[in-house]
PDB file of C-alpha atoms in Angstrom:
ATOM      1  CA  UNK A 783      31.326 -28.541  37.064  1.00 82.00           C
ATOM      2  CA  UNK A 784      29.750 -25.629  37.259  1.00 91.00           C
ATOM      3  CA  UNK A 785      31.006 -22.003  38.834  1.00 93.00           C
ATOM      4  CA  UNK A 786      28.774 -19.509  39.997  1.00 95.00           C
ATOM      5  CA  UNK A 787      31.863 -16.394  39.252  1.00 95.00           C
ATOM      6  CA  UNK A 788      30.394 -13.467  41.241  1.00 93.00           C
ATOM      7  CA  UNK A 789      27.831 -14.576  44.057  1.00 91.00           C
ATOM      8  CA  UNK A 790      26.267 -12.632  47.472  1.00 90.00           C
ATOM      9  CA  UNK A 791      26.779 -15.048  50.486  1.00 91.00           C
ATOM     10  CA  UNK A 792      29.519 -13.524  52.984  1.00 93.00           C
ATOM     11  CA  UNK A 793      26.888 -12.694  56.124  1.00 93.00           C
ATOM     12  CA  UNK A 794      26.908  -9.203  56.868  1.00 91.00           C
ATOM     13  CA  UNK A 795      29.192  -8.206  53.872  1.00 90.00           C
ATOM     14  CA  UNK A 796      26.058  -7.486  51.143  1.00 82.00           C
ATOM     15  CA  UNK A 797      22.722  -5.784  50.703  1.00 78.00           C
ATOM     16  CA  UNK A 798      21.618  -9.172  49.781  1.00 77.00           C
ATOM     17  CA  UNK A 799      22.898 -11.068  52.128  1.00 85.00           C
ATOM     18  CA  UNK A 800      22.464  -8.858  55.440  1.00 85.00           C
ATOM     19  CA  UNK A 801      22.230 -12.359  58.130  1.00 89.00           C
ATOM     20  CA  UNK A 802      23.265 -16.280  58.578  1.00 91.00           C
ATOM     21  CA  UNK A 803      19.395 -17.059  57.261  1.00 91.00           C
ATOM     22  CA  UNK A 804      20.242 -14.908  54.049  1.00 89.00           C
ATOM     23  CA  UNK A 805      23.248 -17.080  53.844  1.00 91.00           C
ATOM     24  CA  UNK A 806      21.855 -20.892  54.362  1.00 92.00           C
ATOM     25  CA  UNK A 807      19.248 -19.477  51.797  1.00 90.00           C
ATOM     26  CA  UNK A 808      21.550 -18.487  49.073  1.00 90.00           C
ATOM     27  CA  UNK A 809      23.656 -21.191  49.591  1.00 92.00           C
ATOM     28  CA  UNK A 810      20.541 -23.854  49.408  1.00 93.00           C
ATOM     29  CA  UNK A 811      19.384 -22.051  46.421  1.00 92.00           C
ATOM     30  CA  UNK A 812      22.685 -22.963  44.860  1.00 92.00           C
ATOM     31  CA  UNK A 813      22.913 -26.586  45.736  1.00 92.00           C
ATOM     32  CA  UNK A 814      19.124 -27.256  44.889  1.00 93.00           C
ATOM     33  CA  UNK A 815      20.865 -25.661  41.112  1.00 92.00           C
ATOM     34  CA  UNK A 816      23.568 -27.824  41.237  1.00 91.00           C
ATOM     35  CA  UNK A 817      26.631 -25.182  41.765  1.00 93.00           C
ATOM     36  CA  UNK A 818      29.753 -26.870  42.371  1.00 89.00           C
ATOM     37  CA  UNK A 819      31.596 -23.669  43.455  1.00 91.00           C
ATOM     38  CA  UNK A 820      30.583 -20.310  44.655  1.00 94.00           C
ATOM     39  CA  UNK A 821      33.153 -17.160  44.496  1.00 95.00           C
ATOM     40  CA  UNK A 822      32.127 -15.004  47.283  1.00 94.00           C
ATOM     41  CA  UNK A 823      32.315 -11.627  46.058  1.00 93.00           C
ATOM     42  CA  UNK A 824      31.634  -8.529  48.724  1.00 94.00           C
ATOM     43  CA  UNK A 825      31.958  -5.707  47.315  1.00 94.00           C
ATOM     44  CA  UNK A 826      35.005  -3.741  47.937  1.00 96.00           C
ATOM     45  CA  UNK A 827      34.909   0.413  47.739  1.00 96.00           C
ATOM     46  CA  UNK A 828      38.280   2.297  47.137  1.00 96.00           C
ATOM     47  CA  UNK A 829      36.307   5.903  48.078  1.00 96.00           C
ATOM     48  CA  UNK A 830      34.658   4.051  51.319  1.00 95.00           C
ATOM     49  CA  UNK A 831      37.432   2.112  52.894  1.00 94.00           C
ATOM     50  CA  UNK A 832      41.106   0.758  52.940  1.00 95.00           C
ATOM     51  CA  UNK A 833      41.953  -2.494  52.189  1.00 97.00           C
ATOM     52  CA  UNK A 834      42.963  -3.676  55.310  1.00 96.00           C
ATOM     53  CA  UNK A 835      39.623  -2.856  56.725  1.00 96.00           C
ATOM     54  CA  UNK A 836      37.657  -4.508  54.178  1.00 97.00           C
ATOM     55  CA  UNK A 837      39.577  -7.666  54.624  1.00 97.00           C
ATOM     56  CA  UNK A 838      39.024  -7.332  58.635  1.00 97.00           C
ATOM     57  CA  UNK A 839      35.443  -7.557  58.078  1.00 96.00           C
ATOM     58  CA  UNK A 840      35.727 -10.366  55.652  1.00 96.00           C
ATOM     59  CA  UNK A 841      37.830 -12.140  57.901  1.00 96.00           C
ATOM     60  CA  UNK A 842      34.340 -12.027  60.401  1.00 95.00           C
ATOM     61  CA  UNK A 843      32.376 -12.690  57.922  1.00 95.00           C
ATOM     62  CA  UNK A 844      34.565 -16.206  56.953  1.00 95.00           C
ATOM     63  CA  UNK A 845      34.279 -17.525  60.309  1.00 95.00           C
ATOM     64  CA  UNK A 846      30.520 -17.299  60.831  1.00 94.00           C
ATOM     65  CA  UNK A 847      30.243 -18.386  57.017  1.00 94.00           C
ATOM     66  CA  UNK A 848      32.576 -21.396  58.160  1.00 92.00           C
ATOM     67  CA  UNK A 849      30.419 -22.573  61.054  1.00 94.00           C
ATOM     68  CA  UNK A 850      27.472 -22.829  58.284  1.00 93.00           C
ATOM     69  CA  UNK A 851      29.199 -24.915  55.864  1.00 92.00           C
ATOM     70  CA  UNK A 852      28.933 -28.834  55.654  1.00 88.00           C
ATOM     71  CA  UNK A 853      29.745 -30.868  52.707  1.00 80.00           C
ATOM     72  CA  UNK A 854      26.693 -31.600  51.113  1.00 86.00           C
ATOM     73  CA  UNK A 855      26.499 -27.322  50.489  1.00 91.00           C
ATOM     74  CA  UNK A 856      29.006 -25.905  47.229  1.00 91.00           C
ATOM     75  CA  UNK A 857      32.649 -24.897  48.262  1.00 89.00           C
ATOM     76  CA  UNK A 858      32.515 -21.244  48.604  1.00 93.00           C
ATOM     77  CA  UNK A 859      36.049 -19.072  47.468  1.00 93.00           C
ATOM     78  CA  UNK A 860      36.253 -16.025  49.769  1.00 94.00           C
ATOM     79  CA  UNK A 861      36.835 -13.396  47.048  1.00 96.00           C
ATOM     80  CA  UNK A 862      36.331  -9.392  46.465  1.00 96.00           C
ATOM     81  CA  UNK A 863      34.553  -7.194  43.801  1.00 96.00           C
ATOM     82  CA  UNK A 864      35.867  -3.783  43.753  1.00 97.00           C
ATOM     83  CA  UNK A 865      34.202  -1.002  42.382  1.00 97.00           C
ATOM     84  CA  UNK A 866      35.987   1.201  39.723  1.00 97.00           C
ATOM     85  CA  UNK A 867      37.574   4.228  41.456  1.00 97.00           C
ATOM     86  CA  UNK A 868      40.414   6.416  40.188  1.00 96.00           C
ATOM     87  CA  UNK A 869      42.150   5.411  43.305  1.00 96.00           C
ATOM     88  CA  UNK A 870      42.786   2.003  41.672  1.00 97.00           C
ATOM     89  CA  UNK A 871      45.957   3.803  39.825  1.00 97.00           C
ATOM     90  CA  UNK A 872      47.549   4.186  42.991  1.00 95.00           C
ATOM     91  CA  UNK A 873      46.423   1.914  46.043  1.00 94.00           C
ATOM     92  CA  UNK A 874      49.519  -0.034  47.102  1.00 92.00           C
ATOM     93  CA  UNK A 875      47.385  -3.176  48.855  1.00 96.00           C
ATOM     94  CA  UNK A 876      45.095  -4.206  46.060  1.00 97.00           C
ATOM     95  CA  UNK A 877      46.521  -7.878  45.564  1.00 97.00           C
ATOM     96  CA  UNK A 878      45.443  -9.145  48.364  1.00 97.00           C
ATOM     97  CA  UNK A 879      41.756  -8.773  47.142  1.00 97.00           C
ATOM     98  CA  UNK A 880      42.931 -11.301  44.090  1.00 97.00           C
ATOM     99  CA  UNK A 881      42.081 -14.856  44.547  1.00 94.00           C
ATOM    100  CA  UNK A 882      42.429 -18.005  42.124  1.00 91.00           C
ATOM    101  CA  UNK A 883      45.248 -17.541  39.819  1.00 91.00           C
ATOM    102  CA  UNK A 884      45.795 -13.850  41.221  1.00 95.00           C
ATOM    103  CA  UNK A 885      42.249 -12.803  39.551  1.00 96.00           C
ATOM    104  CA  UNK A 886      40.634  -9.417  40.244  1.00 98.00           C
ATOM    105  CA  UNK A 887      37.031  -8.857  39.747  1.00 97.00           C
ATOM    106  CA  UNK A 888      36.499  -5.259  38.671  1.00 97.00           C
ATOM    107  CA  UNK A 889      32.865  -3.711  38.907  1.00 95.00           C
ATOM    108  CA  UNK A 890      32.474  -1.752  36.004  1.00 94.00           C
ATOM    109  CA  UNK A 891      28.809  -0.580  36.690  1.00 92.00           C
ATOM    110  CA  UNK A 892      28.018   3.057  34.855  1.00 91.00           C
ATOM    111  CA  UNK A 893      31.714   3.458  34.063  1.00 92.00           C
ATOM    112  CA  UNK A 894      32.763   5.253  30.459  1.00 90.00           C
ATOM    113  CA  UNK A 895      35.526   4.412  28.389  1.00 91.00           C
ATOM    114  CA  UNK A 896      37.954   6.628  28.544  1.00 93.00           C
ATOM    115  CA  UNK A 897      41.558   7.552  29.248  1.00 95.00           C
ATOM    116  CA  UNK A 898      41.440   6.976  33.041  1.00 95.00           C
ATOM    117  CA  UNK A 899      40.026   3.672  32.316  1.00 95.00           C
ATOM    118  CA  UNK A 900      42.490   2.305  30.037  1.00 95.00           C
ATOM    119  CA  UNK A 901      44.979   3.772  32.494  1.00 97.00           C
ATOM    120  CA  UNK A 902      43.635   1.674  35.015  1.00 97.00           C
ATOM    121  CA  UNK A 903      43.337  -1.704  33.472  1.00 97.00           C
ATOM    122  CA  UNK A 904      46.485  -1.324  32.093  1.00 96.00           C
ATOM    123  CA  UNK A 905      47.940  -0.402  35.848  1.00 97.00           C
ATOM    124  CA  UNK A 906      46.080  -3.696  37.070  1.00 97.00           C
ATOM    125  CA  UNK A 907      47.001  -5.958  34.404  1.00 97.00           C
ATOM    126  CA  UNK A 908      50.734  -4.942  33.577  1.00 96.00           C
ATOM    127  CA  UNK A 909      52.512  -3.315  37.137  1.00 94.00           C
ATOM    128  CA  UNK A 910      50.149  -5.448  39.663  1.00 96.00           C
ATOM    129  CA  UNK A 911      50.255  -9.015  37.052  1.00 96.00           C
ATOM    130  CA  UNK A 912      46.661  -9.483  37.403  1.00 97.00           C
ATOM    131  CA  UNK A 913      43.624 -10.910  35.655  1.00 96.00           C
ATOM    132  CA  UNK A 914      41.310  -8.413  35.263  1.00 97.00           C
ATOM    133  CA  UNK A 915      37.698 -10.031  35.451  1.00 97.00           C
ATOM    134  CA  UNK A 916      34.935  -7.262  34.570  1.00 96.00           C
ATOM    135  CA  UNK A 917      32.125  -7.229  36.067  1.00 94.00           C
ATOM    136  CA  UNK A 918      28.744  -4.995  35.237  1.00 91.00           C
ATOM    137  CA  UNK A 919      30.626  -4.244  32.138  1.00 88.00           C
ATOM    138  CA  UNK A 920      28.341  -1.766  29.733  1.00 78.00           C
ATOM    139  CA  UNK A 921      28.234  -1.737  26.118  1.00 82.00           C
ATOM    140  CA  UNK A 922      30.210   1.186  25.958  1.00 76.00           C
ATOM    141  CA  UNK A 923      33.542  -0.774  27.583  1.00 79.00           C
ATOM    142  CA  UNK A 924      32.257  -3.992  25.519  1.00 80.00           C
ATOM    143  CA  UNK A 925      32.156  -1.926  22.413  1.00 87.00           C
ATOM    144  CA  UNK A 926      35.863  -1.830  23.250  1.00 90.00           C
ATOM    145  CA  UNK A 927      36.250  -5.743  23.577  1.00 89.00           C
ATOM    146  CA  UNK A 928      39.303  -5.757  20.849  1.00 90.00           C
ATOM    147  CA  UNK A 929      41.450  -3.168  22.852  1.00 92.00           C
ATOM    148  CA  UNK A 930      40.469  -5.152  26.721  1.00 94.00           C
ATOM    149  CA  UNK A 931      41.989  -8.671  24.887  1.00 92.00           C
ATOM    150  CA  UNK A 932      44.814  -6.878  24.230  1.00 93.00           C
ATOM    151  CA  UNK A 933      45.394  -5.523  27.768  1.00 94.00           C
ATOM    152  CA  UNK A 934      44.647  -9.168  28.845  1.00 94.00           C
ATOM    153  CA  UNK A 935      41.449  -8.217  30.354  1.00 96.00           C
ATOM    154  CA  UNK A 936      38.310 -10.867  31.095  1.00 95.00           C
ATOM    155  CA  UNK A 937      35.113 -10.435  31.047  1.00 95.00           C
ATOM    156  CA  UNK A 938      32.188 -12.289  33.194  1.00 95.00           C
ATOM    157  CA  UNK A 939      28.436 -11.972  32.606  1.00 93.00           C
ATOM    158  CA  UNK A 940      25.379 -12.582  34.724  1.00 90.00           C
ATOM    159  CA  UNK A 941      22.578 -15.286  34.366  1.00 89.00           C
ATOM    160  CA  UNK A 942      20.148 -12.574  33.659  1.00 84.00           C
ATOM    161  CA  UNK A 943      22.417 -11.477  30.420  1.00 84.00           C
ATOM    162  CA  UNK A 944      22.579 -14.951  29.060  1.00 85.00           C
ATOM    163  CA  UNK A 945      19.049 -16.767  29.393  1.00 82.00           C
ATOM    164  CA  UNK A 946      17.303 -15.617  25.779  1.00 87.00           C
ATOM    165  CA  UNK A 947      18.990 -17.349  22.848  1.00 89.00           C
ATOM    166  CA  UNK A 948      19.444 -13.817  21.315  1.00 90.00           C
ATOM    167  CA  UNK A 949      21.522 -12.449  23.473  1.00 89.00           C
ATOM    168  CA  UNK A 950      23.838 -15.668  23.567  1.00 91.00           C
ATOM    169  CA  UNK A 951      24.128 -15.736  20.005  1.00 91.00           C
ATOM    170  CA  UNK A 952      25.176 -12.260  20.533  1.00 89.00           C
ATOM    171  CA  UNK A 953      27.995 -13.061  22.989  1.00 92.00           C
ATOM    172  CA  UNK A 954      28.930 -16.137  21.753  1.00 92.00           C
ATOM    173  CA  UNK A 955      32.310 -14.746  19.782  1.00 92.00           C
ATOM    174  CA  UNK A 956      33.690 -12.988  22.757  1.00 92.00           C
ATOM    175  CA  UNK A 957      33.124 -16.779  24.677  1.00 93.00           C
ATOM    176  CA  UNK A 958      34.813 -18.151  21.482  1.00 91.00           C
ATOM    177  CA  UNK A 959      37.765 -15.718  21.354  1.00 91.00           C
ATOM    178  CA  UNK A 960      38.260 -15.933  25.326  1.00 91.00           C
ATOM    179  CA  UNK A 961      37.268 -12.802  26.299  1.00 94.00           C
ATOM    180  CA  UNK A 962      33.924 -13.452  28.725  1.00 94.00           C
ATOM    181  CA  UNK A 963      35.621 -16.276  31.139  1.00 94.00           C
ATOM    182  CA  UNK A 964      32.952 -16.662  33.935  1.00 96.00           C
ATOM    183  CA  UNK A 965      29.157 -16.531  34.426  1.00 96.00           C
ATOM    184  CA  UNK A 966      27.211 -14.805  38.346  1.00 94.00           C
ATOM    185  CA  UNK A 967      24.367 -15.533  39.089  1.00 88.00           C
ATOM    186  CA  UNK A 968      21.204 -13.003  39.259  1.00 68.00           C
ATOM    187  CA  UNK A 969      21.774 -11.824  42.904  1.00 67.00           C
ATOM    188  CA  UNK A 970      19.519  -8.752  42.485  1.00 65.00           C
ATOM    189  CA  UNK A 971      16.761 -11.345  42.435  1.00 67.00           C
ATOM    190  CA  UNK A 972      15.241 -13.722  45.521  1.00 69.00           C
ATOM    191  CA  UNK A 973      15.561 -16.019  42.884  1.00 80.00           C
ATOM    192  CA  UNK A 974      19.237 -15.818  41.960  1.00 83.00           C
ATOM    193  CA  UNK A 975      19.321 -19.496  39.755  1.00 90.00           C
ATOM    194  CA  UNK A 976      16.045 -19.128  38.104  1.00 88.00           C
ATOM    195  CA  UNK A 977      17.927 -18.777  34.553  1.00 89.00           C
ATOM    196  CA  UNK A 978      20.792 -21.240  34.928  1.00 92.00           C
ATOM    197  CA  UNK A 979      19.108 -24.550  33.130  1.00 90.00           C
ATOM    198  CA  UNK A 980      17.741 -22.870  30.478  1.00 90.00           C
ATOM    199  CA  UNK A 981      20.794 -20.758  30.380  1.00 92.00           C
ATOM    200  CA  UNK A 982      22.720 -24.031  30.373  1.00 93.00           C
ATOM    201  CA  UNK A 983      20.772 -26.078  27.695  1.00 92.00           C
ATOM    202  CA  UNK A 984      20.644 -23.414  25.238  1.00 93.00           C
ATOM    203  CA  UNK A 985      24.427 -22.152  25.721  1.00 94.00           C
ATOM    204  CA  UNK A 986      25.175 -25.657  24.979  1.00 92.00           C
ATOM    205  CA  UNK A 987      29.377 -26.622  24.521  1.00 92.00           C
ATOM    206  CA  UNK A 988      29.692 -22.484  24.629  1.00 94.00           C
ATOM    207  CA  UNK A 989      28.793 -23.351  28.470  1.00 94.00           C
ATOM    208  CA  UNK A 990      31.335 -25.815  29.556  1.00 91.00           C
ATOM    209  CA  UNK A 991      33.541 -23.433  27.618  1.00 93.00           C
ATOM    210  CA  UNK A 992      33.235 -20.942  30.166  1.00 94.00           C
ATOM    211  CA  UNK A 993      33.383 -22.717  32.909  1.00 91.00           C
ATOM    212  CA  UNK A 994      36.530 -24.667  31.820  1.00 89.00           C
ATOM    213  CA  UNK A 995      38.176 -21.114  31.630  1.00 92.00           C
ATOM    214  CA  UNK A 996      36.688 -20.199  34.889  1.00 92.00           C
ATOM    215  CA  UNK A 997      38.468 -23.379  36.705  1.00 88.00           C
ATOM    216  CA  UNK A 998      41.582 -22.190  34.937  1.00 88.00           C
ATOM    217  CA  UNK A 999      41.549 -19.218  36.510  1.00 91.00           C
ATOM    218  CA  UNK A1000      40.566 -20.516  39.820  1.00 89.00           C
ATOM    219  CA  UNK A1001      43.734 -22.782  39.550  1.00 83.00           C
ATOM    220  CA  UNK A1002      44.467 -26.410  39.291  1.00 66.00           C
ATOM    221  CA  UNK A1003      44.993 -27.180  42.790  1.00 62.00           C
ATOM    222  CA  UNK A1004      41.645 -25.532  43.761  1.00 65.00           C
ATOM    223  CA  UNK A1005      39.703 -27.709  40.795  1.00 61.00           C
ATOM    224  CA  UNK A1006      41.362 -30.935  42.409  1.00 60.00           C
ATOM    225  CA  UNK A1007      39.840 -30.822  45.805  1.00 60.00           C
ATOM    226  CA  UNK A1008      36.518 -30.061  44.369  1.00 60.00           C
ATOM    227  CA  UNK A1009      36.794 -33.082  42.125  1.00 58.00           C
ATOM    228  CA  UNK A1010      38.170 -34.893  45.365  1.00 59.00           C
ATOM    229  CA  UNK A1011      35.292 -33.384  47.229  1.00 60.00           C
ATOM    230  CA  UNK A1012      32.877 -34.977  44.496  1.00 58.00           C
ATOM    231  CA  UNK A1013      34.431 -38.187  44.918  1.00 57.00           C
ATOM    232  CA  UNK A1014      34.108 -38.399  48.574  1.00 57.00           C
ATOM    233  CA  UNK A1015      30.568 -37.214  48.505  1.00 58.00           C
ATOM    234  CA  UNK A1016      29.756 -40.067  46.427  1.00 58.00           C
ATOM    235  CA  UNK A1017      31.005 -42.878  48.100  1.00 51.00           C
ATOM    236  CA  UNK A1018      29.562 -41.584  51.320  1.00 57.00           C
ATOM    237  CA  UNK A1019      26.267 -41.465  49.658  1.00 56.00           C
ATOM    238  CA  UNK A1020      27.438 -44.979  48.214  1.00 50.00           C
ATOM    239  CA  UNK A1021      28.266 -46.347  51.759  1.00 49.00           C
ATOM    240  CA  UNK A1022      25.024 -44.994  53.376  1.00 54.00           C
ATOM    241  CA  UNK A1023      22.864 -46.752  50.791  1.00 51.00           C
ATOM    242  CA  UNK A1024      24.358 -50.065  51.273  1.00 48.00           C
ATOM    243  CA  UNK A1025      23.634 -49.076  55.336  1.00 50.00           C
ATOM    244  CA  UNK A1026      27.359 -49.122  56.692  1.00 45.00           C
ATOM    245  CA  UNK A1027      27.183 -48.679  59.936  1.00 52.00           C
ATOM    246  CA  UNK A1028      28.396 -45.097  60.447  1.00 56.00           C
ATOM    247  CA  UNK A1029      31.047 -45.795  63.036  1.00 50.00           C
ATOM    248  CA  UNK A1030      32.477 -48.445  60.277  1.00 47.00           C
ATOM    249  CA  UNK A1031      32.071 -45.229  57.272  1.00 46.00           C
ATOM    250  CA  UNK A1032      34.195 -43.444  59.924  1.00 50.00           C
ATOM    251  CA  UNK A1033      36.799 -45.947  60.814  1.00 49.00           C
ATOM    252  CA  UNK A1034      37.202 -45.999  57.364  1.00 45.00           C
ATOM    253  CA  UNK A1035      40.872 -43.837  56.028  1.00 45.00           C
ATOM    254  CA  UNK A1036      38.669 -41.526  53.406  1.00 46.00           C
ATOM    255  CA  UNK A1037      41.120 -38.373  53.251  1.00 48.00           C
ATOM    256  CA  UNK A1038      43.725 -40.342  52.834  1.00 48.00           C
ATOM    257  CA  UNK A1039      42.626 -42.269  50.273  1.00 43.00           C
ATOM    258  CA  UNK A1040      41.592 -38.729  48.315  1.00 45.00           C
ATOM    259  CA  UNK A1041      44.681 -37.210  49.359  1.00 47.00           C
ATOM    260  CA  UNK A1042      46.352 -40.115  47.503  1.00 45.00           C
ATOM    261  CA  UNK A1043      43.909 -39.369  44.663  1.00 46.00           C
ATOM    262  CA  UNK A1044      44.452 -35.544  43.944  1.00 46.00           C
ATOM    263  CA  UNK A1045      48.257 -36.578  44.404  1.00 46.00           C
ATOM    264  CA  UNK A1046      47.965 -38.765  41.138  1.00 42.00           C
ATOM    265  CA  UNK A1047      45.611 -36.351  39.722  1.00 42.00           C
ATOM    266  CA  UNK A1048      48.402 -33.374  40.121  1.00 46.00           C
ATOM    267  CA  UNK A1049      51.236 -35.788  38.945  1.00 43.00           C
ATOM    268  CA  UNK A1050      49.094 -36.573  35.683  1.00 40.00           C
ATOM    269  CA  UNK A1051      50.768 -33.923  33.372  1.00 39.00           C
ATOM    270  CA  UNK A1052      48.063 -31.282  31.164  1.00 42.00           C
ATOM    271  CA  UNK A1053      48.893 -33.457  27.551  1.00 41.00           C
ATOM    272  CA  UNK A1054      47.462 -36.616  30.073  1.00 39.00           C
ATOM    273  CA  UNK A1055      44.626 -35.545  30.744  1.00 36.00           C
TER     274      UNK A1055
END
């Protein structure tokens, strides 16, 4: 499975990402790359707007994303990226931006470590219960990767960060010790999967470390229907090379026969599996 963590494609909600063409691109660029999942990430700004109003125009956004989707395109998790703001220590409305197992992606872009940072995290991660996934996070607030496990914080890093065997060998004890959780993809670029296989086949077992944490944080039920979704993509691919008819492939009970499935698959307990 793999999970692109921080990715462009809500029309109208990102520089990148300004129309429905920018969209079926993006989103063609990630099944041609084999993404499984895609978490939408807008970006959210504290010193621009209120919640509420952000999640209006996501709300917009969603339904013209919706009438572009089919099943042959990766799921897509409507999600939020807000930017680091001072604000953060005392909006009231900032869980409904988490997603997942009430995760929080926190753009860290140019921000110091300092007092009002800690203060922060440690407002989002102990009062609000969240996990804290950093995004854009420099060296400076990496430097301090001992003190963010111990507030419970995450960190995710882009395709761009990870392609040269250097710099994975460089983060490959904060993957190890749980701290970077999630990979994005290279949005800034028309390009956005151009590193992933490479990034893949070098990163090795340290990859489907990763991205098991990142489906951990997305939540089990979440992770079923994809794996449901898999399943029914197959057989219909199955059925339509053995050329049944397609009003037979349709007669034929096929969410209720996954529906049965993920209902074994969430009785199966975690030693089971």
């Amino acid at each position: 499975m793999i999970i692109d963590f921080k990715a462009h494609v809500m029309p109208g909600m990102d520089k990148a990402c300004k129309n429905r063409i920018d969209t079926i691109r993006r989103l063609m660029a990630a099944k041609e790359a084999g993404v499984d999942l895609i978490v939408a990430a807008p970006v959210y700004d504290p010193d621009e707007c209120g919640v509420e109003e952000f999640l209006d125009r996501r709300r917009q956004s969603e339904d013209i994303l919706g009438s572009l989707m089919n099943d042959e395109l990766p799921e897509v998790m409507p999600a939020a990226m807000t930017k680091f703001s001072e604000r953060l220590l005392t909006e009231e409305n900032l869980p409904e931006l988490c997603f997942g197992n009430n995760c929080f992606l926190l753009n860290m872009k140019g921000i110091e470590w300092n007092d009002t940072t800690e203060a922060v995290l440690r407002r989002l991660t102990g009062k609000l219960g969240m996990n804290v996934i950093l995004t854009d996070a420099g060296e400076t607030v990496l430097k301090n990767s001992e003190k963010l496990r111990q507030l419970g914080v995450h960190v995710m890093l882009d395709l761009d960060e990870l392609h040269h065997k250097k710099q994975i060998r460089a983060y490959l004890p904060l993957i190890g010790s749980g701290l970077v959780c999630a990979i994005g993809s290279d949005w800034a670029s028309e390009a956005p999967y151009r590193f992933l296989r490479k990034t893949k086949k070098r990163m090795d077992e340290a990859f489907e470390t990763v991205m098991a944490a990142s489906a951990h944080l997305l939540g089990k039920r979440f992770c079923y229907r994809l794996i449901i979704r898999d399943d029914r993509q197959n057989l219909q691919r199955r059925l339509r090379q053995r050329h049944i008819p397609p009003d037979i492939q349709k007669g034929l009970d096929l969410p209720g026969v996954f529906r049965a499935g993920a209902e074994l698959i969430a009785a199966v307990q975690p030693d089971q599996r």
